[in-house]
Amino acid sequence: MFGPDCACLVVVGAQWGDEGKGKLVDVLAESADLVVRYQGGANAGHTVVIGDEQFILQQIPSGILHPGTSCVVGNGVVLDPQTFFEELDRLHAKGIATDGRILVSDRAHLVLPYHKLLDQAGEKSQKIGTTGRGIGPTYEDKYGRRGLRVGDLRNQDQTRKLLVERLERANALLEMLGATERASLDQHTALLQRIAPRLLPLTTDTGLVVDRAIKAGQRVLMEGAQGALLDVDHGTYPFVTSSNTTAGGAAVGAGIGPTAIDAVLGVVKAYTTRVGNGPLPTEARDERGAELRRLGGEFGAVTGRARRCGWFDATVVRYAARVNGLSGLAVTKLDVLDSFAEIPVGTAYQIDGDPCEEFPAGVELLERARPVYQSLAGWKRSTGEARTLADLPREARVYLDRLEQLAGVPIRYVSVGTRRDQIIAV
Ligand code: IMP
């Protein structure tokens, strides 16, 4: 999608996450100079397959797998420093050189062990089905103006003072939540002392870096995590993550103005999945749902949890197109549908017998939403070797045309397998 009119492109998930953004970003990063993560943290799991090797990237932008590309972890990310370096070391062990290719924002907030304890304790009553990575409590601290930022590591004495207050509060909360574990000041201090010398050399004002890259005419790719329906404002609240996963979050989380963004690519699976609790109107609760899970390998990249599976939900994607201002769609995992004789597509909802074409705000309404399905003919042939639309069976093209029409956004890419080359540019 990069070209004369597009130097700054945002890639977002347009369902409930796990749409295959990692693969799209990997493919697009080939022509990008800079890849920027702008929200979320180690709750994300972006899977990229290169040859026989599978990489699962959690906090490091998928662009790292292209030697000519630099990567930025922006201010909107909540950074778990421990797993960040584990991830970096795993890349090094696989021969990926990252020196001088990754920068971290001094404004990014740190996810610390106490955030994970709070996340796990909170889950016992709230039951959102979080990844347990401390994401929610870290964003709570950020917006409560009591977070610790990467740049704070420059002043260890001040950081220790802040930590004392934070841990006192965290331990009081843990007690209130009935948790038995407590956060230890020694453990936190030791962790920060250990990671600071490694993290600080990578730390800078990344908003300035991104701005300079854009002004120098470089190509910048913004890599979203999770999906629109997990956005804290626009998703199925409270069953959401704690950041703005939609394209507006890219400007804020990368530290640039919205006018710098040229296009937004929404990634959707050819069907729908969700991990964690909350409404999923087109969930297939029968054996076909289990078949989608088996064929699509639908198990969480971070937690290994089985994903809930169902049919393409056009109400969701139309809504995601609106709240993201999508310029194009990338449809992934079309090949997973290869063996189905008939494929239902949810075109709208009925709620309490009334038609509903717009995605409602309340989960109580969504729990009562009954999808209106249109059944499309399957193609019963393998699509994994298709490299142009013309290579696809006629029924698969009809299927894609219908998704495009229902979503109201042109399809720009179709992915037909996990490998880098298994992609059709439309
Ligand atoms: P949290 O982000 O760990 O707080 O989890 C909140 C919700 O978002 C839960 O339903 C998670 O399963 C979901 N979630 C978080 N990250 C991802 C992701 O990368 N893919 C899919 N679901 C996610």
GROMACS .gro file of C-alpha atoms and ligand atoms in nm:
model
  449
    1MET     CA    1   0.000   0.000   0.000
    2PHE     CA    2   0.303   0.227   0.024
    3GLY     CA    3   0.334   0.459  -0.273
    4PRO     CA    4   0.353   0.824  -0.379
    5ASP     CA    5   0.041   0.905  -0.173
    6CYS     CA    6   0.115   0.682   0.122
    7ALA     CA    7   0.428   0.710   0.334
    8CYS     CA    8   0.269   0.656   0.675
    9LEU     CA    9   0.046   0.351   0.702
   10VAL     CA   10  -0.134   0.214   1.008
   11VAL     CA   11  -0.217  -0.157   1.030
   12VAL     CA   12  -0.493  -0.243   1.276
   13GLY     CA   13  -0.693  -0.547   1.373
   14ALA     CA   14  -1.058  -0.502   1.275
   15GLN     CA   15  -1.209  -0.785   1.483
   16TRP     CA   16  -1.109  -0.915   1.829
   17GLY     CA   17  -0.735  -0.946   1.769
   18ASP     CA   18  -0.535  -1.239   1.630
   19GLU     CA   19  -0.632  -1.143   1.275
   20GLY     CA   20  -0.284  -1.207   1.138
   21LYS     CA   21  -0.146  -0.854   1.167
   22GLY     CA   22   0.202  -0.994   1.232
   23LYS     CA   23   0.215  -1.153   0.889
   24LEU     CA   24   0.080  -0.843   0.713
   25VAL     CA   25   0.324  -0.618   0.895
   26ASP     CA   26   0.607  -0.855   0.808
   27VAL     CA   27   0.511  -0.845   0.439
   28LEU     CA   28   0.464  -0.465   0.435
   29ALA     CA   29   0.777  -0.402   0.643
   30GLU     CA   30   0.984  -0.513   0.346
   31SER     CA   31   0.915  -0.170   0.194
   32ALA     CA   32   0.917   0.026   0.522
   33ASP     CA   33   1.203   0.218   0.681
   34LEU     CA   34   1.052   0.233   1.029
   35VAL     CA   35   0.800   0.009   1.206
   36VAL     CA   36   0.634   0.148   1.518
   37ARG     CA   37   0.435  -0.029   1.790
   38TYR     CA   38   0.205   0.224   1.955
   39GLN     CA   39  -0.016   0.052   2.216
   40GLY     CA   40  -0.060  -0.266   2.418
   41GLY     CA   41   0.230  -0.466   2.547
   42ALA     CA   42   0.322  -0.826   2.612
   43ASN     CA   43  -0.045  -0.925   2.581
   44ALA     CA   44   0.006  -0.927   2.202
   45GLY     CA   45   0.147  -1.226   2.019
   46HIS     CA   46   0.230  -1.155   1.657
   47THR     CA   47   0.317  -1.474   1.472
   48VAL     CA   48   0.544  -1.459   1.168
   49VAL     CA   49   0.659  -1.767   0.977
   50ILE     CA   50   0.977  -1.744   0.771
   51GLY     CA   51   1.080  -2.069   0.605
   52ASP     CA   52   1.060  -2.338   0.873
   53GLU     CA   53   1.105  -2.087   1.153
   54GLN     CA   54   0.816  -1.945   1.356
   55PHE     CA   55   0.864  -1.616   1.542
   56ILE     CA   56   0.618  -1.495   1.806
   57LEU     CA   57   0.673  -1.126   1.871
   58GLN     CA   58   0.510  -0.971   2.172
   59GLN     CA   59   0.655  -0.626   2.221
   60ILE     CA   60   0.909  -0.592   1.946
   61PRO     CA   61   0.762  -0.473   1.616
   62SER     CA   62   0.739  -0.743   1.349
   63GLY     CA   63   0.961  -0.523   1.128
   64ILE     CA   64   1.263  -0.649   1.321
   65LEU     CA   65   1.272  -0.954   1.094
   66HIS     CA   66   1.375  -0.734   0.797
   67PRO     CA   67   1.741  -0.633   0.835
   68GLY     CA   68   1.692  -0.295   0.664
   69THR     CA   69   1.410  -0.183   0.891
   70SER     CA   70   1.435   0.009   1.219
   71CYS     CA   71   1.183  -0.041   1.497
   72VAL     CA   72   1.029   0.181   1.760
   73VAL     CA   73   0.837   0.095   2.075
   74GLY     CA   74   0.627   0.407   2.113
   75ASN     CA   75   0.505   0.601   2.415
   76GLY     CA   76   0.161   0.437   2.403
   77VAL     CA   77   0.305   0.092   2.471
   78VAL     CA   78   0.326  -0.048   2.824
   79LEU     CA   79   0.667  -0.211   2.831
   80ASP     CA   80   0.743  -0.523   3.030
   81PRO     CA   81   1.122  -0.484   3.046
   82GLN     CA   82   1.190  -0.839   3.157
   83THR     CA   83   1.005  -1.010   2.874
   84PHE     CA   84   1.127  -0.742   2.629
   85PHE     CA   85   1.486  -0.854   2.680
   86GLU     CA   86   1.391  -1.222   2.680
   87GLU     CA   87   1.230  -1.160   2.342
   88LEU     CA   88   1.534  -0.973   2.216
   89ASP     CA   89   1.761  -1.256   2.330
   90ARG     CA   90   1.543  -1.513   2.153
   91LEU     CA   91   1.580  -1.312   1.833
   92HIS     CA   92   1.958  -1.296   1.876
   93ALA     CA   93   1.967  -1.674   1.933
   94LYS     CA   94   1.793  -1.715   1.596
   95GLY     CA   95   2.052  -1.497   1.425
   96ILE     CA   96   1.849  -1.173   1.403
   97ALA     CA   97   2.077  -0.875   1.465
   98THR     CA   98   1.897  -0.593   1.645
   99ASP     CA   99   2.184  -0.361   1.741
  100GLY     CA  100   2.101  -0.004   1.646
  101ARG     CA  101   1.764  -0.114   1.506
  102ILE     CA  102   1.536  -0.077   1.804
  103LEU     CA  103   1.445   0.228   2.010
  104VAL     CA  104   1.212   0.261   2.307
  105SER     CA  105   1.019   0.571   2.406
  106ASP     CA  106   1.123   0.743   2.727
  107ARG     CA  107   0.753   0.810   2.781
  108ALA     CA  108   0.641   0.443   2.764
  109HIS     CA  109   0.513   0.313   3.097
  110LEU     CA  110   0.678   0.018   3.267
  111VAL     CA  111   0.488  -0.301   3.345
  112LEU     CA  112   0.628  -0.428   3.675
  113PRO     CA  113   0.574  -0.753   3.866
  114TYR     CA  114   0.321  -0.582   4.094
  115HIS     CA  115   0.102  -0.501   3.795
  116LYS     CA  116   0.089  -0.870   3.707
  117LEU     CA  117  -0.006  -0.962   4.064
  118LEU     CA  118  -0.287  -0.705   4.053
  119ASP     CA  119  -0.403  -0.828   3.711
  120GLN     CA  120  -0.423  -1.187   3.831
  121ALA     CA  121  -0.593  -1.091   4.159
  122GLY     CA  122  -0.844  -0.869   3.974
  123GLU     CA  123  -0.936  -1.152   3.739
  124LYS     CA  124  -1.071  -1.358   4.028
  125SER     CA  125  -1.366  -1.120   4.059
  126GLN     CA  126  -1.383  -0.937   3.724
  127LYS     CA  127  -1.341  -1.240   3.494
  128ILE     CA  128  -1.252  -1.049   3.177
  129GLY     CA  129  -1.025  -1.333   3.073
  130THR     CA  130  -0.715  -1.112   3.052
  131THR     CA  131  -0.375  -1.242   2.949
  132GLY     CA  132  -0.253  -1.182   3.306
  133ARG     CA  133   0.037  -0.969   3.177
  134GLY     CA  134  -0.037  -0.667   3.396
  135ILE     CA  135  -0.169  -0.458   3.107
  136GLY     CA  136  -0.482  -0.317   3.273
  137PRO     CA  137  -0.316  -0.221   3.605
  138THR     CA  138  -0.028  -0.050   3.420
  139TYR     CA  139  -0.266   0.163   3.214
  140GLU     CA  140  -0.461   0.233   3.535
  141ASP     CA  141  -0.142   0.369   3.693
  142LYS     CA  142  -0.067   0.570   3.380
  143TYR     CA  143  -0.407   0.740   3.376
  144GLY     CA  144  -0.405   0.765   3.757
  145ARG     CA  145  -0.079   0.965   3.716
  146ARG     CA  146   0.122   0.731   3.929
  147GLY     CA  147   0.300   0.523   3.663
  148LEU     CA  148   0.672   0.466   3.623
  149ARG     CA  149   0.806   0.551   3.280
  150VAL     CA  150   1.107   0.416   3.098
  151GLY     CA  151   1.274   0.757   3.121
  152ASP     CA  152   1.241   0.748   3.502
  153LEU     CA  153   1.514   0.484   3.507
  154ARG     CA  154   1.761   0.765   3.443
  155ASN     CA  155   1.715   0.865   3.807
  156GLN     CA  156   1.736   0.549   4.019
  157ASP     CA  157   1.705   0.729   4.356
  158GLN     CA  158   1.386   0.899   4.253
  159THR     CA  159   1.257   0.574   4.102
  160ARG     CA  160   1.317   0.390   4.428
  161LYS     CA  161   1.121   0.655   4.618
  162LEU     CA  162   0.835   0.626   4.371
  163LEU     CA  163   0.848   0.247   4.397
  164VAL     CA  164   0.805   0.255   4.776
  165GLU     CA  165   0.478   0.446   4.737
  166ARG     CA  166   0.357   0.233   4.447
  167LEU     CA  167   0.422  -0.095   4.624
  168GLU     CA  168   0.252   0.020   4.944
  169ARG     CA  169  -0.056   0.099   4.743
  170ALA     CA  170  -0.034  -0.222   4.538
  171ASN     CA  171   0.000  -0.436   4.850
  172ALA     CA  172  -0.301  -0.268   5.012
  173LEU     CA  173  -0.499  -0.341   4.695
  174LEU     CA  174  -0.379  -0.702   4.686
  175GLU     CA  175  -0.497  -0.745   5.042
  176MET     CA  176  -0.833  -0.593   4.957
  177LEU     CA  177  -0.867  -0.830   4.660
  178GLY     CA  178  -0.799  -1.127   4.887
  179ALA     CA  179  -0.468  -1.219   4.722
  180THR     CA  180  -0.206  -1.389   4.936
  181GLU     CA  181   0.100  -1.274   4.739
  182ARG     CA  182   0.267  -0.939   4.803
  183ALA     CA  183   0.496  -0.726   4.588
  184SER     CA  184   0.851  -0.702   4.719
  185LEU     CA  185   1.051  -0.379   4.712
  186ASP     CA  186   1.380  -0.570   4.693
  187GLN     CA  187   1.262  -0.771   4.393
  188HIS     CA  188   1.144  -0.458   4.212
  189THR     CA  189   1.459  -0.260   4.292
  190ALA     CA  190   1.682  -0.545   4.177
  191LEU     CA  191   1.484  -0.580   3.854
  192LEU     CA  192   1.510  -0.210   3.771
  193GLN     CA  193   1.880  -0.200   3.855
  194ARG     CA  194   1.938  -0.499   3.630
  195ILE     CA  195   1.746  -0.374   3.328
  196ALA     CA  196   1.831  -0.002   3.339
  197PRO     CA  197   2.184  -0.033   3.192
  198ARG     CA  198   2.046  -0.235   2.902
  199LEU     CA  199   1.727  -0.035   2.845
  200LEU     CA  200   1.855   0.321   2.878
  201PRO     CA  201   2.087   0.309   2.575
  202LEU     CA  202   1.781   0.223   2.362
  203THR     CA  203   1.571   0.496   2.519
  204THR     CA  204   1.492   0.822   2.343
  205ASP     CA  205   1.217   1.063   2.239
  206THR     CA  206   1.075   0.828   1.978
  207GLY     CA  207   0.804   1.074   1.870
  208LEU     CA  208   1.084   1.293   1.742
  209VAL     CA  209   1.240   0.995   1.561
  210VAL     CA  210   0.910   0.913   1.389
  211ASP     CA  211   0.847   1.277   1.300
  212ARG     CA  212   1.194   1.314   1.148
  213ALA     CA  213   1.151   0.994   0.950
  214ILE     CA  214   0.821   1.118   0.806
  215LYS     CA  215   0.969   1.459   0.722
  216ALA     CA  216   1.265   1.290   0.553
  217GLY     CA  217   1.022   1.106   0.323
  218GLN     CA  218   1.082   0.767   0.482
  219ARG     CA  219   0.813   0.500   0.490
  220VAL     CA  220   0.665   0.445   0.831
  221LEU     CA  221   0.448   0.151   0.926
  222MET     CA  222   0.247   0.166   1.248
  223GLU     CA  223   0.176  -0.178   1.388
  224GLY     CA  224  -0.140  -0.206   1.596
  225ALA     CA  225  -0.199  -0.480   1.850
  226GLN     CA  226  -0.526  -0.653   1.946
  227GLY     CA  227  -0.835  -0.542   1.749
  228ALA     CA  228  -1.107  -0.278   1.725
  229LEU     CA  229  -1.354  -0.479   1.933
  230LEU     CA  230  -1.100  -0.487   2.218
  231ASP     CA  231  -1.055  -0.107   2.211
  232VAL     CA  232  -1.123   0.042   2.553
  233ASP     CA  233  -1.363   0.299   2.400
  234HIS     CA  234  -1.508   0.119   2.100
  235GLY     CA  235  -1.490  -0.245   2.198
  236THR     CA  236  -1.723  -0.477   2.387
  237TYR     CA  237  -1.665  -0.297   2.718
  238PRO     CA  238  -1.579  -0.414   2.982
  239PHE     CA  239  -1.450  -0.720   2.789
  240VAL     CA  240  -1.175  -0.517   2.626
  241THR     CA  241  -0.809  -0.442   2.667
  242SER     CA  242  -0.704  -0.116   2.831
  243SER     CA  243  -0.572   0.078   2.531
  244ASN     CA  244  -0.701   0.240   2.213
  245THR     CA  245  -0.640  -0.030   1.959
  246THR     CA  246  -0.810   0.170   1.683
  247ALA     CA  247  -0.621   0.390   1.437
  248GLY     CA  248  -0.667   0.707   1.644
  249GLY     CA  249  -0.445   0.542   1.904
  250ALA     CA  250  -0.163   0.531   1.651
  251ALA     CA  251  -0.112   0.907   1.647
  252VAL     CA  252  -0.127   0.939   2.025
  253GLY     CA  253   0.077   0.627   2.093
  254ALA     CA  254   0.351   0.706   1.842
  255GLY     CA  255   0.369   1.074   1.931
  256ILE     CA  256   0.276   1.226   1.596
  257GLY     CA  257  -0.024   1.424   1.472
  258PRO     CA  258  -0.317   1.247   1.302
  259THR     CA  259  -0.260   1.444   0.981
  260ALA     CA  260   0.068   1.255   0.930
  261ILE     CA  261  -0.121   0.930   0.872
  262ASP     CA  262  -0.195   0.857   0.507
  263ALA     CA  263  -0.387   0.529   0.517
  264VAL     CA  264  -0.524   0.264   0.751
  265LEU     CA  265  -0.527  -0.105   0.664
  266GLY     CA  266  -0.771  -0.320   0.864
  267VAL     CA  267  -0.683  -0.686   0.900
  268VAL     CA  268  -0.968  -0.936   0.930
  269LYS     CA  269  -0.982  -1.312   0.929
  270ALA     CA  270  -1.211  -1.467   0.668
  271TYR     CA  271  -1.407  -1.583   0.973
  272THR     CA  272  -1.407  -1.460   1.336
  273THR     CA  273  -1.229  -1.558   1.657
  274ARG     CA  274  -1.206  -1.424   2.007
  275VAL     CA  275  -1.003  -1.525   2.309
  276GLY     CA  276  -1.123  -1.436   2.656
  277ASN     CA  277  -1.475  -1.362   2.775
  278GLY     CA  278  -1.742  -1.133   2.631
  279PRO     CA  279  -1.993  -1.131   2.347
  280LEU     CA  280  -1.919  -1.300   2.014
  281PRO     CA  281  -2.249  -1.293   1.822
  282THR     CA  282  -2.146  -1.517   1.530
  283GLU     CA  283  -1.975  -1.781   1.748
  284ALA     CA  284  -2.022  -2.132   1.603
  285ARG     CA  285  -2.100  -2.341   1.907
  286ASP     CA  286  -2.131  -2.661   1.704
  287GLU     CA  287  -1.873  -2.896   1.554
  288ARG     CA  288  -1.803  -2.645   1.276
  289GLY     CA  289  -1.662  -2.405   1.537
  290ALA     CA  290  -1.432  -2.684   1.656
  291GLU     CA  291  -1.337  -2.753   1.293
  292LEU     CA  292  -1.245  -2.386   1.239
  293ARG     CA  293  -1.030  -2.401   1.554
  294ARG     CA  294  -0.856  -2.719   1.440
  295LEU     CA  295  -0.797  -2.606   1.080
  296GLY     CA  296  -0.695  -2.253   1.177
  297GLY     CA  297  -0.475  -2.360   1.470
  298GLU     CA  298  -0.680  -2.121   1.681
  299PHE     CA  299  -0.493  -2.127   2.009
  300GLY     CA  300  -0.358  -1.810   2.171
  301ALA     CA  301   0.001  -1.722   2.077
  302VAL     CA  302   0.065  -1.581   2.427
  303THR     CA  303  -0.145  -1.792   2.663
  304GLY     CA  304  -0.214  -2.106   2.456
  305ARG     CA  305  -0.587  -2.067   2.532
  306ALA     CA  306  -0.832  -2.213   2.278
  307ARG     CA  307  -0.989  -1.931   2.076
  308ARG     CA  308  -1.365  -1.915   2.035
  309CYS     CA  309  -1.444  -1.945   1.663
  310GLY     CA  310  -1.732  -1.836   1.442
  311TRP     CA  311  -1.835  -1.687   1.110
  312PHE     CA  312  -1.742  -1.356   0.949
  313ASP     CA  313  -1.946  -1.085   1.115
  314ALA     CA  314  -2.006  -0.797   0.876
  315THR     CA  315  -2.166  -0.580   1.146
  316VAL     CA  316  -1.837  -0.596   1.337
  317VAL     CA  317  -1.622  -0.517   1.034
  318ARG     CA  318  -1.846  -0.231   0.913
  319TYR     CA  319  -1.820  -0.084   1.261
  320ALA     CA  320  -1.443  -0.134   1.270
  321ALA     CA  321  -1.421   0.035   0.928
  322ARG     CA  322  -1.604   0.336   1.067
  323VAL     CA  323  -1.417   0.382   1.394
  324ASN     CA  324  -1.078   0.326   1.228
  325GLY     CA  325  -1.145   0.513   0.902
  326LEU     CA  326  -1.020   0.208   0.712
  327SER     CA  327  -0.879   0.268   0.365
  328GLY     CA  328  -0.843  -0.101   0.284
  329LEU     CA  329  -0.892  -0.453   0.417
  330ALA     CA  330  -0.655  -0.747   0.436
  331VAL     CA  331  -0.845  -1.076   0.459
  332THR     CA  332  -0.637  -1.350   0.620
  333LYS     CA  333  -0.668  -1.727   0.659
  334LEU     CA  334  -0.896  -1.773   0.358
  335ASP     CA  335  -0.739  -2.119   0.320
  336VAL     CA  336  -0.888  -2.228   0.655
  337LEU     CA  337  -1.231  -2.226   0.484
  338ASP     CA  338  -1.113  -2.448   0.195
  339SER     CA  339  -1.296  -2.761   0.311
  340PHE     CA  340  -1.636  -2.615   0.403
  341ALA     CA  341  -1.925  -2.690   0.166
  342GLU     CA  342  -2.121  -2.388   0.286
  343ILE     CA  343  -1.998  -2.079   0.466
  344PRO     CA  344  -2.237  -1.862   0.664
  345VAL     CA  345  -2.170  -1.487   0.678
  346GLY     CA  346  -2.337  -1.268   0.939
  347THR     CA  347  -2.481  -0.972   0.749
  348ALA     CA  348  -2.666  -0.793   1.033
  349TYR     CA  349  -2.826  -0.865   1.374
  350GLN     CA  350  -3.173  -0.899   1.509
  351ILE     CA  351  -3.212  -0.785   1.866
  352ASP     CA  352  -3.539  -0.874   2.039
  353GLY     CA  353  -3.690  -0.925   1.694
  354ASP     CA  354  -3.584  -0.582   1.561
  355PRO     CA  355  -3.327  -0.543   1.283
  356CYS     CA  356  -2.996  -0.391   1.389
  357GLU     CA  357  -2.725  -0.300   1.142
  358GLU     CA  358  -2.502  -0.093   1.371
  359PHE     CA  359  -2.287  -0.244   1.642
  360PRO     CA  360  -2.448  -0.164   1.980
  361ALA     CA  361  -2.251  -0.031   2.280
  362GLY     CA  362  -2.389  -0.252   2.557
  363VAL     CA  363  -2.287  -0.610   2.616
  364GLU     CA  364  -2.640  -0.694   2.741
  365LEU     CA  365  -2.776  -0.601   2.397
  366LEU     CA  366  -2.496  -0.787   2.222
  367GLU     CA  367  -2.567  -1.100   2.424
  368ARG     CA  368  -2.921  -1.089   2.281
  369ALA     CA  369  -2.806  -1.014   1.925
  370ARG     CA  370  -2.900  -1.292   1.683
  371PRO     CA  371  -2.701  -1.277   1.360
  372VAL     CA  372  -2.882  -1.278   1.029
  373TYR     CA  373  -2.685  -1.522   0.815
  374GLN     CA  374  -2.640  -1.551   0.443
  375SER     CA  375  -2.498  -1.885   0.339
  376LEU     CA  376  -2.240  -1.880   0.062
  377ALA     CA  377  -2.114  -2.179  -0.135
  378GLY     CA  378  -1.774  -2.313  -0.032
  379TRP     CA  379  -1.507  -2.393  -0.291
  380LYS     CA  380  -1.384  -2.728  -0.158
  381ARG     CA  381  -1.040  -2.676  -0.312
  382SER     CA  382  -0.705  -2.570  -0.181
  383THR     CA  383  -0.627  -2.197  -0.213
  384GLY     CA  384  -0.278  -2.206  -0.058
  385GLU     CA  385  -0.098  -2.181  -0.392
  386ALA     CA  386  -0.305  -1.890  -0.531
  387ARG     CA  387  -0.097  -1.575  -0.592
  388THR     CA  388  -0.353  -1.370  -0.784
  389LEU     CA  389  -0.728  -1.334  -0.746
  390ALA     CA  390  -0.768  -1.515  -1.077
  391ASP     CA  391  -0.598  -1.822  -0.927
  392LEU     CA  392  -0.876  -1.852  -0.667
  393PRO     CA  393  -1.182  -2.074  -0.723
  394ARG     CA  394  -1.484  -1.878  -0.843
  395GLU     CA  395  -1.672  -1.941  -0.514
  396ALA     CA  396  -1.382  -1.796  -0.315
  397ARG     CA  397  -1.388  -1.480  -0.527
  398VAL     CA  398  -1.765  -1.454  -0.478
  399TYR     CA  399  -1.708  -1.495  -0.104
  400LEU     CA  400  -1.448  -1.216  -0.097
  401ASP     CA  401  -1.665  -0.989  -0.312
  402ARG     CA  402  -1.948  -1.033  -0.064
  403LEU     CA  403  -1.723  -0.952   0.235
  404GLU     CA  404  -1.600  -0.640   0.057
  405GLN     CA  405  -1.954  -0.530  -0.028
  406LEU     CA  406  -2.080  -0.587   0.327
  407ALA     CA  407  -1.781  -0.415   0.488
  408GLY     CA  408  -1.786  -0.122   0.245
  409VAL     CA  409  -1.405  -0.122   0.222
  410PRO     CA  410  -1.192  -0.245  -0.071
  411ILE     CA  411  -0.989  -0.562  -0.015
  412ARG     CA  412  -0.619  -0.494  -0.076
  413TYR     CA  413  -0.465  -0.822   0.038
  414VAL     CA  414  -0.576  -1.182   0.077
  415SER     CA  415  -0.361  -1.420   0.278
  416VAL     CA  416  -0.387  -1.791   0.195
  417GLY     CA  417  -0.138  -1.946   0.437
  418THR     CA  418   0.118  -1.873   0.704
  419ARG     CA  419   0.422  -1.837   0.476
  420ARG     CA  420   0.545  -1.497   0.360
  421ASP     CA  421   0.480  -1.579  -0.006
  422GLN     CA  422   0.122  -1.697   0.055
  423ILE     CA  423  -0.036  -1.361  -0.009
  424ILE     CA  424  -0.233  -1.201  -0.289
  425ALA     CA  425  -0.199  -0.826  -0.344
  426VAL     CA  426  -0.522  -0.704  -0.504
  427IMP     P1  427  -0.550  -0.785   2.860
  427IMP     O1  428  -0.513  -0.708   2.738
  427IMP     O2  429  -0.449  -0.887   2.900
  427IMP     O3  430  -0.590  -0.695   2.973
  427IMP     O4  431  -0.681  -0.872   2.826
  427IMP     C1  432  -0.806  -0.811   2.799
  427IMP     C2  433  -0.880  -0.886   2.688
  427IMP     O5  434  -0.813  -0.867   2.564
  427IMP     C3  435  -0.888  -1.037   2.709
  427IMP     O6  436  -1.010  -1.083   2.653
  427IMP     C4  437  -0.774  -1.090   2.625
  427IMP     O7  438  -0.794  -1.223   2.585
  427IMP     C5  439  -0.778  -0.994   2.507
  427IMP     N1  440  -0.649  -0.978   2.441
  427IMP     C6  441  -0.541  -0.909   2.484
  427IMP     N2  442  -0.443  -0.916   2.395
  427IMP     C7  443  -0.487  -0.990   2.293
  427IMP     C8  444  -0.430  -1.029   2.168
  427IMP     O8  445  -0.318  -0.994   2.131
  427IMP     N3  446  -0.510  -1.105   2.087
  427IMP     C9  447  -0.636  -1.140   2.122
  427IMP     N4  448  -0.693  -1.106   2.237
  427IMP    C10  449  -0.620  -1.030   2.322
   0.00000   0.00000   0.00000
